[in-house]
XYZ file of C-alpha atoms in Angstrom:
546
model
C 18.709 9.981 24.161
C 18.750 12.885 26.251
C 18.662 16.886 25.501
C 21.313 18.062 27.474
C 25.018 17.558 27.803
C 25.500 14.308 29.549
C 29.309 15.027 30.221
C 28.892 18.407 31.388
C 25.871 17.785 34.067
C 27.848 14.658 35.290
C 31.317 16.518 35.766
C 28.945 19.211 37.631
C 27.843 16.756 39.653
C 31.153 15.560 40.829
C 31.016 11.792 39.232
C 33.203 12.094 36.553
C 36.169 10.867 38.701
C 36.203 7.130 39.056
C 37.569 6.879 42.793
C 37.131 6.247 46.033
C 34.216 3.760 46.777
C 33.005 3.760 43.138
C 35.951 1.964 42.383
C 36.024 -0.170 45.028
C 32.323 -1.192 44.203
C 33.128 -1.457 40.454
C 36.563 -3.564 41.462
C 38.642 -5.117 38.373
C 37.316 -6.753 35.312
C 35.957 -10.568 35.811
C 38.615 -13.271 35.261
C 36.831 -13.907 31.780
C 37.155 -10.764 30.369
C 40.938 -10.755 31.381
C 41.676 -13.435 29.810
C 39.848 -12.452 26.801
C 42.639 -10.177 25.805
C 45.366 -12.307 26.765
C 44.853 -15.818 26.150
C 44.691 -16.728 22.378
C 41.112 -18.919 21.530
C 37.789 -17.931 20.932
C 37.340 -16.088 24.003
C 34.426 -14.286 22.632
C 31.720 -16.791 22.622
C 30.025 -17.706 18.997
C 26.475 -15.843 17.915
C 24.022 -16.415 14.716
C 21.685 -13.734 13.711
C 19.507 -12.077 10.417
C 17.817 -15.564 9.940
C 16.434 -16.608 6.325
C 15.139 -19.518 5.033
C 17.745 -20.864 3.748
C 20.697 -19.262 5.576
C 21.491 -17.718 8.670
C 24.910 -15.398 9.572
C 27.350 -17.357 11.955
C 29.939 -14.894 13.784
C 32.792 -15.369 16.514
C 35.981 -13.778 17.378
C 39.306 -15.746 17.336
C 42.625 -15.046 19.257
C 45.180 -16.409 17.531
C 48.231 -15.468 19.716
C 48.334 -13.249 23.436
C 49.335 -10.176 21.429
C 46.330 -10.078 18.729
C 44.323 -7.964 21.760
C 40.540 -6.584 20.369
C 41.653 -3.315 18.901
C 45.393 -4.146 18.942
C 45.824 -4.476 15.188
C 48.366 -7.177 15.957
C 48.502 -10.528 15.120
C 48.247 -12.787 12.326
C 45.921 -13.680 9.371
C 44.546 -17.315 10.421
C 42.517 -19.857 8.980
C 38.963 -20.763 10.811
C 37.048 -23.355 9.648
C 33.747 -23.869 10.639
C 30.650 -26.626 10.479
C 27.229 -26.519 10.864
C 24.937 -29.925 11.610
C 21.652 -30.657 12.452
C 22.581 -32.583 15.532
C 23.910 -30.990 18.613
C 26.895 -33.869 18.515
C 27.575 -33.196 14.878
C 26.966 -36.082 13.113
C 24.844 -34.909 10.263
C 26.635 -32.574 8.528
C 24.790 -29.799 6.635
C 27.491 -27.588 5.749
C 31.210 -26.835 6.347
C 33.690 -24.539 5.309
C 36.426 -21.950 6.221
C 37.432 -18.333 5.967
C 40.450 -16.319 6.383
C 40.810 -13.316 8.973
C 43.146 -11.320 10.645
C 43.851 -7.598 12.365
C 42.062 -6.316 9.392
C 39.216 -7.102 10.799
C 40.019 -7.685 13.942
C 40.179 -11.471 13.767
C 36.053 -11.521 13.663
C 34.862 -13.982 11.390
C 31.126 -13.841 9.827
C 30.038 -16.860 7.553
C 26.795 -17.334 5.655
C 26.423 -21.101 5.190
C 23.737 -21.583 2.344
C 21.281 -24.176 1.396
C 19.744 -24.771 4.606
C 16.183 -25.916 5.370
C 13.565 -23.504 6.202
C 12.247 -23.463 9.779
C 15.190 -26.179 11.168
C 17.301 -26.039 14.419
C 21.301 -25.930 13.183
C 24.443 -26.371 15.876
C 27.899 -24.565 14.420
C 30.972 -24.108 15.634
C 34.521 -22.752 14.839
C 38.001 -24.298 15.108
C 41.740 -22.892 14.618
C 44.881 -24.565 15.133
C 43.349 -27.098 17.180
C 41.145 -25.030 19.519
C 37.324 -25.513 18.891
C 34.916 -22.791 19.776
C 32.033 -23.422 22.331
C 28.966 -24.788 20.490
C 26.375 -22.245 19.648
C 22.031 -23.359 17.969
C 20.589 -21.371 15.964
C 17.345 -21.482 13.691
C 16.175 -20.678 10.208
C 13.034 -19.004 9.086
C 10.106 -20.356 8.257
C 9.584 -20.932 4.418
C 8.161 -18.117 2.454
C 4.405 -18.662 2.468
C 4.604 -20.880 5.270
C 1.246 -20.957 7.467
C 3.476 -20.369 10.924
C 0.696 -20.750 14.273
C 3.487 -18.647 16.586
C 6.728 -16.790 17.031
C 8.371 -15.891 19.998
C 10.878 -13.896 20.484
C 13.032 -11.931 23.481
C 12.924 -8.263 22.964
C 15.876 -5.716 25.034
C 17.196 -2.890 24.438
C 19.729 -0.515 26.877
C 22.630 -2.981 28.414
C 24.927 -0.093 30.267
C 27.943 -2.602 31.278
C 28.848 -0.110 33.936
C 25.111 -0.052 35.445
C 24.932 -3.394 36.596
C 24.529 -7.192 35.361
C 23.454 -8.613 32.191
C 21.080 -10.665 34.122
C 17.953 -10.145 31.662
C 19.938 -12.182 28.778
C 20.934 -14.900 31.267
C 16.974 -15.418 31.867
C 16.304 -15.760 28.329
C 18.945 -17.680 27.331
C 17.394 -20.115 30.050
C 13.939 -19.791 28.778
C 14.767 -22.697 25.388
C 11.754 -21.778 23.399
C 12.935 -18.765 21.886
C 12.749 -18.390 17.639
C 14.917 -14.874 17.997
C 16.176 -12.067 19.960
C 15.173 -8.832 19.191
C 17.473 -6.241 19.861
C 15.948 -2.445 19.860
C 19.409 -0.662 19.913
C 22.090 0.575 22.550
C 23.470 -2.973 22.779
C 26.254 -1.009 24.588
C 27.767 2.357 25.490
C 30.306 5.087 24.913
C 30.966 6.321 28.019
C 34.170 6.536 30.569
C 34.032 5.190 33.155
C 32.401 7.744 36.166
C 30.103 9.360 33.393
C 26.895 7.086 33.228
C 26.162 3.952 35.155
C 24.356 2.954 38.019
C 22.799 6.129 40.046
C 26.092 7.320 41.284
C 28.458 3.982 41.189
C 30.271 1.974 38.499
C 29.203 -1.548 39.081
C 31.976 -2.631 36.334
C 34.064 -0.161 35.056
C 34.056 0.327 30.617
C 37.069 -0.457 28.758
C 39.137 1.314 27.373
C 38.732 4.002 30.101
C 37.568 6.801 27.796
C 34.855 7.511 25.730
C 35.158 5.325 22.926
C 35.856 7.933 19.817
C 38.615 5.847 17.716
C 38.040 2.769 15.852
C 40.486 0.485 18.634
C 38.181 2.164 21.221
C 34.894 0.214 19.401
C 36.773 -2.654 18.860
C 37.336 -2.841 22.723
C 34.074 -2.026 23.770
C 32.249 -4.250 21.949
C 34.731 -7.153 23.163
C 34.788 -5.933 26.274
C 30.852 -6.219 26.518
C 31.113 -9.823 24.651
C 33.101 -11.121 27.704
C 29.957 -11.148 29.885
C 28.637 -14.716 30.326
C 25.128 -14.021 30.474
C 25.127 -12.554 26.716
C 27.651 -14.912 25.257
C 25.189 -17.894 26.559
C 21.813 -15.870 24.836
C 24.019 -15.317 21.807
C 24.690 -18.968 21.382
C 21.256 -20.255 21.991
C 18.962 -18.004 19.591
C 19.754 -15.996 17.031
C 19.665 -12.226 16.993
C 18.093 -9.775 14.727
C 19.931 -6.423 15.896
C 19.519 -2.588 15.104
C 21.626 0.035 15.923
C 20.470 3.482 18.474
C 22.706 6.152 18.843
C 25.150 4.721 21.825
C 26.793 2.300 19.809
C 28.017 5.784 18.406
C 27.699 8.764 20.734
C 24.991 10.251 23.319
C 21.580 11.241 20.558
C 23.632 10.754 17.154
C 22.136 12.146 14.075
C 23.268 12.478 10.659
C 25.987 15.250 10.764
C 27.272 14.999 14.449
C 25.885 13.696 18.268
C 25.327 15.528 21.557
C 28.397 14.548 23.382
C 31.028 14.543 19.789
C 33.309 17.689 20.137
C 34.282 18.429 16.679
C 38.256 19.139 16.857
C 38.589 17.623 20.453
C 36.824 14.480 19.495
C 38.122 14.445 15.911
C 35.927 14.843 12.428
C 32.179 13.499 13.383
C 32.327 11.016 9.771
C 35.931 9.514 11.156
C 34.264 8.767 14.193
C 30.577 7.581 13.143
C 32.464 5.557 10.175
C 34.860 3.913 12.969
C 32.179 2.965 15.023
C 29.811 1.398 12.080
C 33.090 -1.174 11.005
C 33.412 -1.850 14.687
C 29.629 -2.811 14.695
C 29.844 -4.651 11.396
C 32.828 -6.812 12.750
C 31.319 -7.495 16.161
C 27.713 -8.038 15.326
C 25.681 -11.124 13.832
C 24.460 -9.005 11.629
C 24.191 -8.700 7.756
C 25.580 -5.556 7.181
C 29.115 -4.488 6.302
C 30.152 -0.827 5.666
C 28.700 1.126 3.166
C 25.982 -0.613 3.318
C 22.295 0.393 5.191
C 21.298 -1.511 8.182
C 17.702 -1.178 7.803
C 16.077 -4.372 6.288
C 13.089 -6.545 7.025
C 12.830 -10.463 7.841
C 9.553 -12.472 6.898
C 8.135 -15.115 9.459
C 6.211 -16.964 6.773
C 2.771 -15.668 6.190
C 2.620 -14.804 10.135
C 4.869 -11.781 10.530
C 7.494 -9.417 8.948
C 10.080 -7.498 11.405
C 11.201 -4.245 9.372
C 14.545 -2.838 11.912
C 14.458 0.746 11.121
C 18.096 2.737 11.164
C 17.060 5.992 12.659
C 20.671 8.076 13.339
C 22.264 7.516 10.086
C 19.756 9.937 8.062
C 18.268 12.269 10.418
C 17.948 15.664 10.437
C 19.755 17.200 13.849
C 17.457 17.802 16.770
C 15.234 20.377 17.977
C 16.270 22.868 20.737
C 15.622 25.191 22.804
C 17.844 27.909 21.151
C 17.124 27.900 17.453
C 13.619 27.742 15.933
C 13.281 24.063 15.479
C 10.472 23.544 12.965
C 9.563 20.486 14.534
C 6.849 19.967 11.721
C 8.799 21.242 8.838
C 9.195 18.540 5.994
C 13.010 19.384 5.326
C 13.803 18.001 8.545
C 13.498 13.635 8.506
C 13.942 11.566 11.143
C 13.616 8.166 8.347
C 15.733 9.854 5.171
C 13.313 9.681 1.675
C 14.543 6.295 0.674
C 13.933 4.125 4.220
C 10.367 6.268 4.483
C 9.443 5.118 1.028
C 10.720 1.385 1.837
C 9.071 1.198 5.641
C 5.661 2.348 3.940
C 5.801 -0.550 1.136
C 6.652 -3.178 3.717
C 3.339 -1.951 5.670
C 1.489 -2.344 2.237
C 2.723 -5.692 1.323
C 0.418 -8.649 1.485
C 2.461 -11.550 2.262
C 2.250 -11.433 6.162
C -0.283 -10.787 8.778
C 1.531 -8.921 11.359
C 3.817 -6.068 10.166
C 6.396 -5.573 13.099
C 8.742 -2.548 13.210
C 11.582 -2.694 15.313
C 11.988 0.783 16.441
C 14.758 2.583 17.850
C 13.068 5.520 19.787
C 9.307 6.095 20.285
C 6.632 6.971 17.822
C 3.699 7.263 20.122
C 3.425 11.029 20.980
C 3.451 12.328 24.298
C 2.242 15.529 25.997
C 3.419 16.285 29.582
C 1.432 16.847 32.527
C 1.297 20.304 33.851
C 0.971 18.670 37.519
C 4.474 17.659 37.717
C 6.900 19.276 40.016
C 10.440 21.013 38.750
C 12.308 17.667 39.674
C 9.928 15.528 38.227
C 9.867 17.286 35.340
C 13.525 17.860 34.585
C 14.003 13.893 35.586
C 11.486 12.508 32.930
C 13.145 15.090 30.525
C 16.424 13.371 31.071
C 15.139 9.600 30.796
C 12.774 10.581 27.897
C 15.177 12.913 25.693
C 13.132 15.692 25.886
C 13.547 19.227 25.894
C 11.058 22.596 26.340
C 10.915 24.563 23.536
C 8.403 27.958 24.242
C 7.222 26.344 27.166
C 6.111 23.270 25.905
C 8.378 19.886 26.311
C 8.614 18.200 23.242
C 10.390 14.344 22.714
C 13.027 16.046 20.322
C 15.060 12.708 19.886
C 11.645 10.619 19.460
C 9.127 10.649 16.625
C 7.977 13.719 18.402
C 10.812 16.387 17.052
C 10.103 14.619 13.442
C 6.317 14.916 13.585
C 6.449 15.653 9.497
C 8.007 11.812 8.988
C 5.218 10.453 11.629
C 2.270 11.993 10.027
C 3.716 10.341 6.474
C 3.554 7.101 8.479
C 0.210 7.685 10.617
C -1.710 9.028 6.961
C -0.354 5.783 5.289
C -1.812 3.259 7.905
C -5.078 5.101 8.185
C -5.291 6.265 4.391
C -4.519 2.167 3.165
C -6.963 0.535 6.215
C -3.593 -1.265 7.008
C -3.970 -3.102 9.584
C -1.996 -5.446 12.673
C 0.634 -3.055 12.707
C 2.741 -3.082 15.528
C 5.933 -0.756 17.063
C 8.228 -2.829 18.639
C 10.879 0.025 20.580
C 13.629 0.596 23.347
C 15.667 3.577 24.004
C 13.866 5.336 26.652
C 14.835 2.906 29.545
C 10.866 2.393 30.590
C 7.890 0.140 29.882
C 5.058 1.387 27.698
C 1.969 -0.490 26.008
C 0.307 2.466 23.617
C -2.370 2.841 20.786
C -0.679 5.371 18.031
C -3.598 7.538 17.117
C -4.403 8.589 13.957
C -5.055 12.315 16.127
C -4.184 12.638 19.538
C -6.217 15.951 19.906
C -9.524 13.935 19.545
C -8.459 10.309 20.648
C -10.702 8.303 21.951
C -13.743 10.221 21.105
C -13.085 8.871 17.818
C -11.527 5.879 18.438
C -9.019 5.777 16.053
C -5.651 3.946 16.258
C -3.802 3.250 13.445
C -1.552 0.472 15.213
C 0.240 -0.440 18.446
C 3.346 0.680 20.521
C 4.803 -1.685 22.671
C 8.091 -0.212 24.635
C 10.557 -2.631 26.291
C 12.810 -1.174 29.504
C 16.309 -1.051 29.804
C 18.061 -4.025 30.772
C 20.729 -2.147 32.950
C 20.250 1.456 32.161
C 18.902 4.088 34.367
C 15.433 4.533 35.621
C 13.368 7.408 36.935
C 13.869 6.085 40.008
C 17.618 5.484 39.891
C 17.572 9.234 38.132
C 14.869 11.083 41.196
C 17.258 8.949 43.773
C 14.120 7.071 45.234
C 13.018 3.526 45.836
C 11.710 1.450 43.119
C 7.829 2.126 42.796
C 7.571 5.310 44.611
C 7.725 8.756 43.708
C 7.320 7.508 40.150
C 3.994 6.208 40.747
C 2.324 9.429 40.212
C 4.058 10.575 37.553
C 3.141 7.582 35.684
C -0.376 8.237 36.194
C -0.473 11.815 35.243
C 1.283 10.559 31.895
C -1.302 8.363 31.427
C -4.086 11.371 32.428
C -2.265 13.373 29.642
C -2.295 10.972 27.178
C -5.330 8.318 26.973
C -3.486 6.340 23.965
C -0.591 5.208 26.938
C -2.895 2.232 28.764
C 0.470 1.259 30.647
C 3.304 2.815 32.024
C 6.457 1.735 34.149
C 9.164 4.330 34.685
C 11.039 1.976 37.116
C 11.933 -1.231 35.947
C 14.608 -3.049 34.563
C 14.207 -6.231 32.818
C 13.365 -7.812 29.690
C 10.353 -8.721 27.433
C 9.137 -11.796 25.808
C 6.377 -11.356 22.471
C 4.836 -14.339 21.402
C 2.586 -13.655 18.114
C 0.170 -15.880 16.795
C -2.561 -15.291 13.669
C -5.549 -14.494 16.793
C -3.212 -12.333 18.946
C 0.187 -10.798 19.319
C 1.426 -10.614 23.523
C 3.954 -8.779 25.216
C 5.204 -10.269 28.609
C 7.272 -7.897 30.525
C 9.944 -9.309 33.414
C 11.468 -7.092 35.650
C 14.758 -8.202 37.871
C 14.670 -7.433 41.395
C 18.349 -5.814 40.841
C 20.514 -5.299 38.345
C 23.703 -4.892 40.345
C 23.554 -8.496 41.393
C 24.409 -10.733 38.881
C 21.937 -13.323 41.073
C 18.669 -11.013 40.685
C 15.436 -13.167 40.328
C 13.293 -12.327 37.291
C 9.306 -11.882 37.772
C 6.387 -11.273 35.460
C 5.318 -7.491 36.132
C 2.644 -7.567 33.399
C 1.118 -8.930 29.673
C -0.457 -6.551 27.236
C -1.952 -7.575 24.029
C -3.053 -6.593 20.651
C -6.018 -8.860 18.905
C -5.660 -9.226 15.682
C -7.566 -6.362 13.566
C -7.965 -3.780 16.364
C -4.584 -2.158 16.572
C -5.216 -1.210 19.942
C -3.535 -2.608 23.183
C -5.524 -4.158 25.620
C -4.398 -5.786 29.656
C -4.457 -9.641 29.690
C -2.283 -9.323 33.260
């Protein structure tokens, strides 16, 4: 998410090597995650996610013997069987079956047990050769047509496993009155460890130690980062409907190559990219295998839609500094033609109220403040991806390099009076609440907004604090408010945080809570309420309830 090379500023800066006190901070991996790739058993934890009405995806990860190691491709092909009840103890049965995996795969197993009822709480589990997985509940969707009164649902995006604790998922696992998790994207990272994590030390060091480029390298990472308590326990007790950002592939990916892939060094770009999208389908609850597209939209009953928009696999590379960029030009894309022209018909559709967009990087646009000093200014270009092109910083990995796609999207909502349209998006480590206008140049004399932009933080990632080296609610104080001064759509504004969000939407109202964790290099950080925004039905604009 960031303009410049990542490797290249950190090796600068002296942090590449993992030594010395960093290490000793970081120490060895938790006993868990050891013995997730030696002891044979479903050491993974169990997850559900892409809820219908009728079915809902059930995923875990078996071990059948010491040697079959994530990423090993050792092992051999077992038998998992699997039930699903509507009783935590498992008496009523409403389906059972089993499935074969194996190295293949890497012993991941995702069912689809069909026939379900619409809007019911389901318990699952696996078994294999005697050992029985840990229990996981999940829920349906509502019927089709369904009057729902709310939904609520956990929205995070940004977990950096070497940047601290995985705190934010242990508080909404707690929480029990979840419907789903909604995950914005950079579920984890690429990185060695010593090139991004927590200011200047590696609170747990990333395995395999090197930036993840090979198809056993995903595999590892994504079991590493399924070792950590806190997200196996969220994983089991909601499920999760996930998109993808550009970390689970490489530092601002787009469709022909990312910021930190090396062509030669690193390998062909499509080896890589295709590597990383069968570790992703293996790992994740999600319903999509490769070859497939990853975009798709789940209906809430007549209440809301959530349309998870894929925006790496099909964009156009981003703007720089050093060749014309053409920001506005329509040959560039940010959506590709074919998830444009399916986004746009989900916002015309009449079977829901609320039409919710979960959205990878930001949409709102943003203008920077001329008041800003040279740090400040080169720190928010860091957190927010942005570069200056002819003096002027533009968002190049946002909606704001792909202003062409935006204005297809902005002319639609204003051009078809659609209305209770809502951005749901992570990626730029930072709390926002924003009105998109139909034209920033003359909002709010006019007083047109075309929908809402609500931005969740990181849960572990940096900060602008972490990034200027201050305290927490300092230095970034001001620069928050000249944003704001600079843009009058962006009502609220934390650079600092880290946390999690909570959006409950009902037919009068649709309320983002945002909780922010006193640390995140303590896995024992307390959680607090920092703030609630909402958007009334009909006004697509943002407004403070705390």
């Amino acid at each position: 998410m960031s303009p410049f090379n990542r490797r290249d500023l950190l090796r600068s800066a002296g942090v590449i090597a993992f030594a010395g006190a960093a290490a000793t901070t970081a120490g060895t991996l938790p006993a868990h995650a050891a013995a997730a790739t030696t002891t044979a058993g479903f050491r993974h934890g169990v997850a559900s996610g892409d809820p219908l009405p009728s079915s809902v995806l059930l995923w875990t990860r078996i071990t059948p013997t010491p040697d079959a190691a994530p990423g090993s491709g050792l092992g051999p092909d077992v038998t998992v069987s699997w039930e699903v009840a509507e009783d935590s103890g498992f008496l009523r049965m409403a389906a059972r079956g089993s499935v074969r995996t194996g190295p293949a795969r890497d012993h991941t197993v995702k069912v689809i047990p069909g026939g379900l009822k619409p809007g019911t709480a389901y318990w699952y589990r696996f078994s294999a050769s005697g050992v029985t997985s840990a229990t996981g509940r999940t829920r349906t969707a509502p019927a089709a047509g369904a009057a729902v009164d709310r939904l609520r649902m956990g929205v995070v995006s940004c977990a950096n496993w070497q940047a601290g604790y995985f705190s934010a998922y242990r508080y909404l696992a707690d929480r029990g009155d979840l419907d789903v998790v909604l995950h914005l994207g950079d579920y984890l990272y690429e990185y060695a460890p010593g090139e991004y994590q927590a200011r200047d030390v590696v609170v747990r060091p990333h395995d395999p130690a090197v930036e993840m480029t090979t198809l056993s390298h995903y595999r590892r990472r994504h079991a590493q980062y399924k070792t950590d308590l806190d997200l196996q326990a969220l994983h089991a007790a909601v499920p999760f409907v996930v998109t993808w950002d550009d970390h689970e592939f490489a530092n601002d990916a787009w469709s022909g190559g990312a910021e930190n892939h090396t062509e030669g060094a690193e390998g062909a770009w499509a080896t890589r990219r295709d590597a990383s999208k069968q570790a992703y389908a293996e790992w994740m609850p999600v319903r999509f295998e490769p070859g497939g597209h990853i975009y798709r939209r789940f209906e809430f009953g007549t209440l809301a839609s959530i349309s998870m928009l894929d925006l790496r696999t099909y964009r156009s590379r981003q703007a720089s500094s050093v060749v014309d960029p053409a920001i506005g030009s329509p040959d560039r894309t940010l959506t590709g033609d074919a998830q444009m022209d399916w986004l746009l018909g989900g916002f015309s559709s009449p079977a829901t109220q609320w039409k919710l967009i979960g959205n990878p990087v930001m949409i709102s646009p943003v203008r920077f403040p001329s008041t800003l000093s040279g740090q400040e200014v080169g720190a928010v270009e860091q957190l927010l991806g942005t570069t200056t092109i002819d003096g002027v910083p533009y968002n190049v990995d946002q909606w704001d390099g792909y202003t062409a796609d935006r204005s297809r999207v902005i002319s639609h909502l204003r051009d078809n009076a659609i209305t209770d349209a809502v951005f749901l998006t992570g990626d730029i480590h930072s709390g926002w609440a924003c009105d998109v206008p139909a034209d920033p140049l003359t909002y709010p004399s006019n007083g047109a907004s075309v929908a809402a932009e609500l931005v969740c933080t990181s849960v572990t990632s940096d900060n602008l604090d972490d990034i200027l080296g201050t305290p927490p609610r300092t230095s970034s104080v001001a620069v928050e408010e000249a944003f704001k001064g600079a843009n009058p759509h962006v009502k609220y504004l934390d650079f600092d945080s880290h946390g999690f969000s909570v959006l409950e939407v009902t037919p009068g109202a649709l309320r983002m809570d945002w909780y922010v964790l006193s640390e995140r290099t303590n896995r024992a950080a307390t959680s607090t309420l920092s703030t609630s925004w909402q958007v009334a039905a009909g006004t697509q604009a943002v407004s403070r309830v705390l």
